[in-house]
Amino acid sequence: MGGRSRAAAQLLSGKGFKEVYNLKGGLAAWNGQTAAGPYDMGMAPLKELQTPEQVIIFAYGLEKGLEEFYSAVKEMTGNPDVSGLLGKLAGVEAKHKERLFRQYVSFDQKVSDMEAFETGLVSEMMEGGFTTDTFLEKNREALETTEGVLNVAMMLEAQSLDLYMRYAHAMKEEKDQSIFHSLADEEKTHLGYLGDLLEEQTHAL
C-alpha cells in the first residue's frame, strides 16, 4: 500500500540506484502509466550535516520523535496487544537515545545531563522526514490493529536502518562509523523480530 515500498525505495536509492520510484497509494493506485520523479523525501537534512556531533544530534532528534510517536499511539489504542507492542517499541527508541547521548559526550565532555541535552534539540522529525503529528494523521487508520502497527513499525525501522548506514558511510573516523553500524545492526534485529511477529499475526487470522 505504499508504506513499506517507500522504505524499500529509500534503501535502494541509498545504495546508488538511480531509477527508483514509489507509487503514491500503492499497487491499488496504479493504472498502467509510468511513474516519474525523484524519491528522496526526508533526506535533505543528511546533506547538510558536516560533523559527527551534528549527525549524532540529528539522529537523536529522530529517535526522540519516534519514541514520542509510539508513546502517543499507545495512549490512543484500546487494544492491549497493540498497546504492549508500542510500549516495547518506545523503550527501544529510548535505549537508542541513551547510546547516542553517550557517543555525543565523547565529543563534548562539558555535556553531562541528558535531559538538558535533549531540551536543546531543535529537530521534531521522525525517521522519514515526517513530524510526529503529520505521520500520526496519515497513518491513523493503519495503527488501529496489531498487523497495521507491525507494518508501520517495519517501515519506520527500515528507514532507520537506511539512515544509520548513510551516517556510517559519511563518517571519516572508524570509531564514529562503528556507533552507526552498531545501531544499524540493531535495526536489522528489530526488523527480523517485527517480521516474525507479523508472520505469527498473519497465521493467526
Coordinates of C-alpha atoms in Angstrom, one line a residue:
M1 CA 0.0 0.0 0.0
G2 CA 3.0 2.3 -0.3
G3 CA 4.4 2.4 3.2
R4 CA 6.9 -0.5 3.1
S5 CA 7.6 0.2 -0.6
R6 CA 8.6 3.7 0.3
A7 CA 11.2 2.4 2.7
A8 CA 12.4 -0.1 0.1
A9 CA 12.7 2.7 -2.5
Q10 CA 14.7 4.8 0.0
L11 CA 17.1 1.9 0.8
L12 CA 17.7 1.3 -2.9
S13 CA 18.3 5.0 -3.5
G14 CA 20.8 5.0 -0.7
K15 CA 22.7 2.1 -2.4
G16 CA 23.2 4.2 -5.6
F17 CA 20.3 3.1 -7.8
K18 CA 19.1 6.0 -10.0
E19 CA 15.8 4.7 -11.4
V20 CA 13.8 4.1 -8.2
Y21 CA 10.2 5.0 -7.9
N22 CA 7.4 4.6 -5.4
L23 CA 3.8 4.8 -6.3
K24 CA 1.7 7.0 -4.1
G25 CA -1.3 4.9 -3.0
G26 CA 0.5 1.6 -3.6
L27 CA -0.4 -1.0 -6.1
A28 CA -4.1 -0.1 -5.9
A29 CA -3.4 3.3 -7.4
W30 CA -1.5 2.0 -10.5
N31 CA -3.4 2.4 -13.7
G32 CA -0.7 1.3 -16.2
Q33 CA 1.1 4.6 -16.5
T34 CA 4.8 5.1 -15.8
A35 CA 5.8 6.8 -12.5
A36 CA 8.3 9.7 -12.6
G37 CA 10.2 11.9 -10.3
P38 CA 12.9 11.6 -7.6
Y39 CA 12.3 9.8 -4.4
D40 CA 14.4 11.4 -1.7
M41 CA 11.8 12.9 0.7
G42 CA 13.3 13.4 4.2
M43 CA 16.9 13.0 3.1
A44 CA 17.7 16.7 2.6
P45 CA 18.9 17.3 6.2
L46 CA 21.5 14.5 5.8
K47 CA 23.3 16.5 3.1
E48 CA 23.7 19.5 5.5
L49 CA 25.4 17.5 8.3
Q50 CA 29.1 18.2 8.4
T51 CA 30.5 16.8 11.7
P52 CA 29.9 13.6 13.8
E53 CA 28.4 15.8 16.5
Q54 CA 25.8 17.2 14.1
V55 CA 24.9 13.7 12.9
I56 CA 24.5 12.4 16.4
I57 CA 22.3 15.4 17.4
F58 CA 20.1 14.9 14.3
A59 CA 19.9 11.1 14.8
Y60 CA 19.0 11.7 18.5
G61 CA 16.2 14.0 17.4
L62 CA 14.8 11.3 15.1
E63 CA 14.9 8.7 17.8
K64 CA 13.1 11.2 20.2
G65 CA 10.4 11.8 17.6
L66 CA 9.8 8.1 17.0
E67 CA 9.7 7.4 20.8
E68 CA 7.1 10.1 21.2
F69 CA 5.1 8.8 18.3
Y70 CA 5.0 5.2 19.7
S71 CA 4.0 6.6 23.1
A72 CA 1.3 8.8 21.6
V73 CA -0.3 5.9 19.7
K74 CA 0.0 3.7 22.8
E75 CA -2.3 6.1 24.6
M76 CA -4.8 6.2 21.8
T77 CA -5.3 2.5 21.2
G78 CA -7.8 0.4 23.1
N79 CA -6.2 -2.9 22.0
P80 CA -4.0 -4.2 24.8
D81 CA -1.8 -6.3 22.4
V82 CA -1.1 -3.2 20.3
S83 CA -0.5 -1.1 23.4
G84 CA 2.0 -3.6 24.7
L85 CA 3.9 -3.7 21.4
L86 CA 4.0 0.1 21.2
G87 CA 5.4 0.3 24.7
K88 CA 8.2 -2.1 23.7
L89 CA 9.0 -0.1 20.6
A90 CA 9.1 3.2 22.6
G91 CA 11.5 1.5 25.0
V92 CA 13.8 0.5 22.2
E93 CA 14.0 4.1 21.0
A94 CA 14.8 5.3 24.5
K95 CA 17.8 3.0 24.6
H96 CA 19.0 4.3 21.3
K97 CA 18.8 7.8 22.6
E98 CA 20.9 6.8 25.6
R99 CA 23.6 5.3 23.3
L100 CA 23.7 8.4 21.1
F101 CA 23.9 10.6 24.1
R102 CA 26.9 8.7 25.4
Q103 CA 28.5 9.0 22.0
Y104 CA 28.0 12.7 21.9
V105 CA 29.5 13.1 25.4
S106 CA 32.7 11.5 24.0
F107 CA 33.0 14.6 21.8
D108 CA 31.8 17.2 24.3
Q109 CA 32.6 16.2 27.9
K110 CA 31.1 19.5 29.1
V111 CA 27.7 17.9 28.5
S112 CA 26.6 15.6 31.3
D113 CA 22.9 15.9 31.7
M114 CA 20.8 14.0 29.1
E115 CA 17.6 16.0 29.8
A116 CA 19.3 19.3 29.2
F117 CA 20.9 17.9 26.1
E118 CA 17.5 16.8 24.8
T119 CA 15.9 20.1 25.6
G120 CA 18.4 21.8 23.3
L121 CA 17.5 19.7 20.3
V122 CA 15.5 21.5 17.5
S123 CA 14.6 18.5 15.3
E124 CA 11.0 17.4 15.6
M125 CA 11.2 14.9 12.7
M126 CA 10.8 11.2 12.9
E127 CA 12.6 8.8 10.6
G128 CA 11.5 9.5 7.0
G129 CA 11.2 13.3 7.4
F130 CA 7.7 13.5 9.0
T131 CA 6.7 15.3 12.1
T132 CA 5.0 13.1 14.7
D133 CA 1.6 14.8 14.2
T134 CA 1.8 14.6 10.4
F135 CA 2.7 10.9 10.4
L136 CA 0.1 10.1 13.0
E137 CA -2.6 11.7 10.9
K138 CA -1.5 10.0 7.7
N139 CA -1.4 6.5 9.3
R140 CA -4.1 6.7 12.0
E141 CA -6.3 4.0 10.4
A142 CA -3.4 1.6 9.9
L143 CA -2.5 1.9 13.6
E144 CA -5.8 0.5 14.8
T145 CA -4.7 -3.1 14.5
T146 CA -1.7 -5.2 15.6
E147 CA -1.0 -6.0 12.0
G148 CA -1.2 -2.4 11.0
V149 CA 1.2 -1.3 13.8
L150 CA 3.7 -4.0 12.8
N151 CA 3.6 -2.9 9.1
V152 CA 4.1 0.8 10.1
A153 CA 6.9 -0.1 12.6
M154 CA 8.7 -2.2 9.9
M155 CA 8.5 0.7 7.5
L156 CA 10.0 3.1 10.1
E157 CA 12.7 0.7 11.3
A158 CA 13.7 0.1 7.6
Q159 CA 14.1 3.9 7.2
S160 CA 16.2 4.0 10.4
L161 CA 18.4 1.3 9.1
D162 CA 18.9 3.2 5.8
L163 CA 19.7 6.4 7.7
Y164 CA 22.2 4.8 10.0
M165 CA 24.0 3.1 7.1
R166 CA 24.2 6.5 5.4
Y167 CA 25.5 8.2 8.5
A168 CA 28.2 5.4 8.9
H169 CA 29.3 5.9 5.3
A170 CA 29.5 9.7 5.9
M171 CA 31.8 9.4 8.9
K172 CA 35.6 9.6 8.3
E173 CA 36.8 8.1 11.6
E174 CA 36.3 4.3 12.3
K175 CA 35.2 5.0 15.8
D176 CA 32.4 7.3 14.5
Q177 CA 31.4 4.8 11.9
S178 CA 31.1 2.0 14.5
I179 CA 28.4 3.6 16.5
F180 CA 26.1 3.9 13.5
H181 CA 27.0 0.4 12.2
S182 CA 26.0 -0.9 15.6
L183 CA 22.7 0.9 15.6
A184 CA 22.1 -0.3 12.1
D185 CA 22.7 -3.9 13.2
E186 CA 20.1 -3.4 16.0
E187 CA 17.6 -2.1 13.4
K188 CA 18.2 -5.3 11.4
T189 CA 17.5 -7.3 14.5
H190 CA 14.3 -5.3 15.2
L191 CA 13.1 -5.8 11.6
G192 CA 13.6 -9.6 12.0
Y193 CA 11.7 -9.5 15.3
L194 CA 8.9 -7.5 13.8
G195 CA 8.8 -9.7 10.7
D196 CA 8.4 -12.8 12.9
L197 CA 5.5 -11.1 14.9
L198 CA 3.8 -10.1 11.6
E199 CA 4.1 -13.7 10.3
E200 CA 2.6 -15.0 13.6
Q201 CA -0.2 -12.5 13.4
T202 CA -1.0 -13.4 9.7
H203 CA -1.1 -17.1 10.6
A204 CA -3.5 -16.4 13.5
L205 CA -6.0 -14.7 11.2

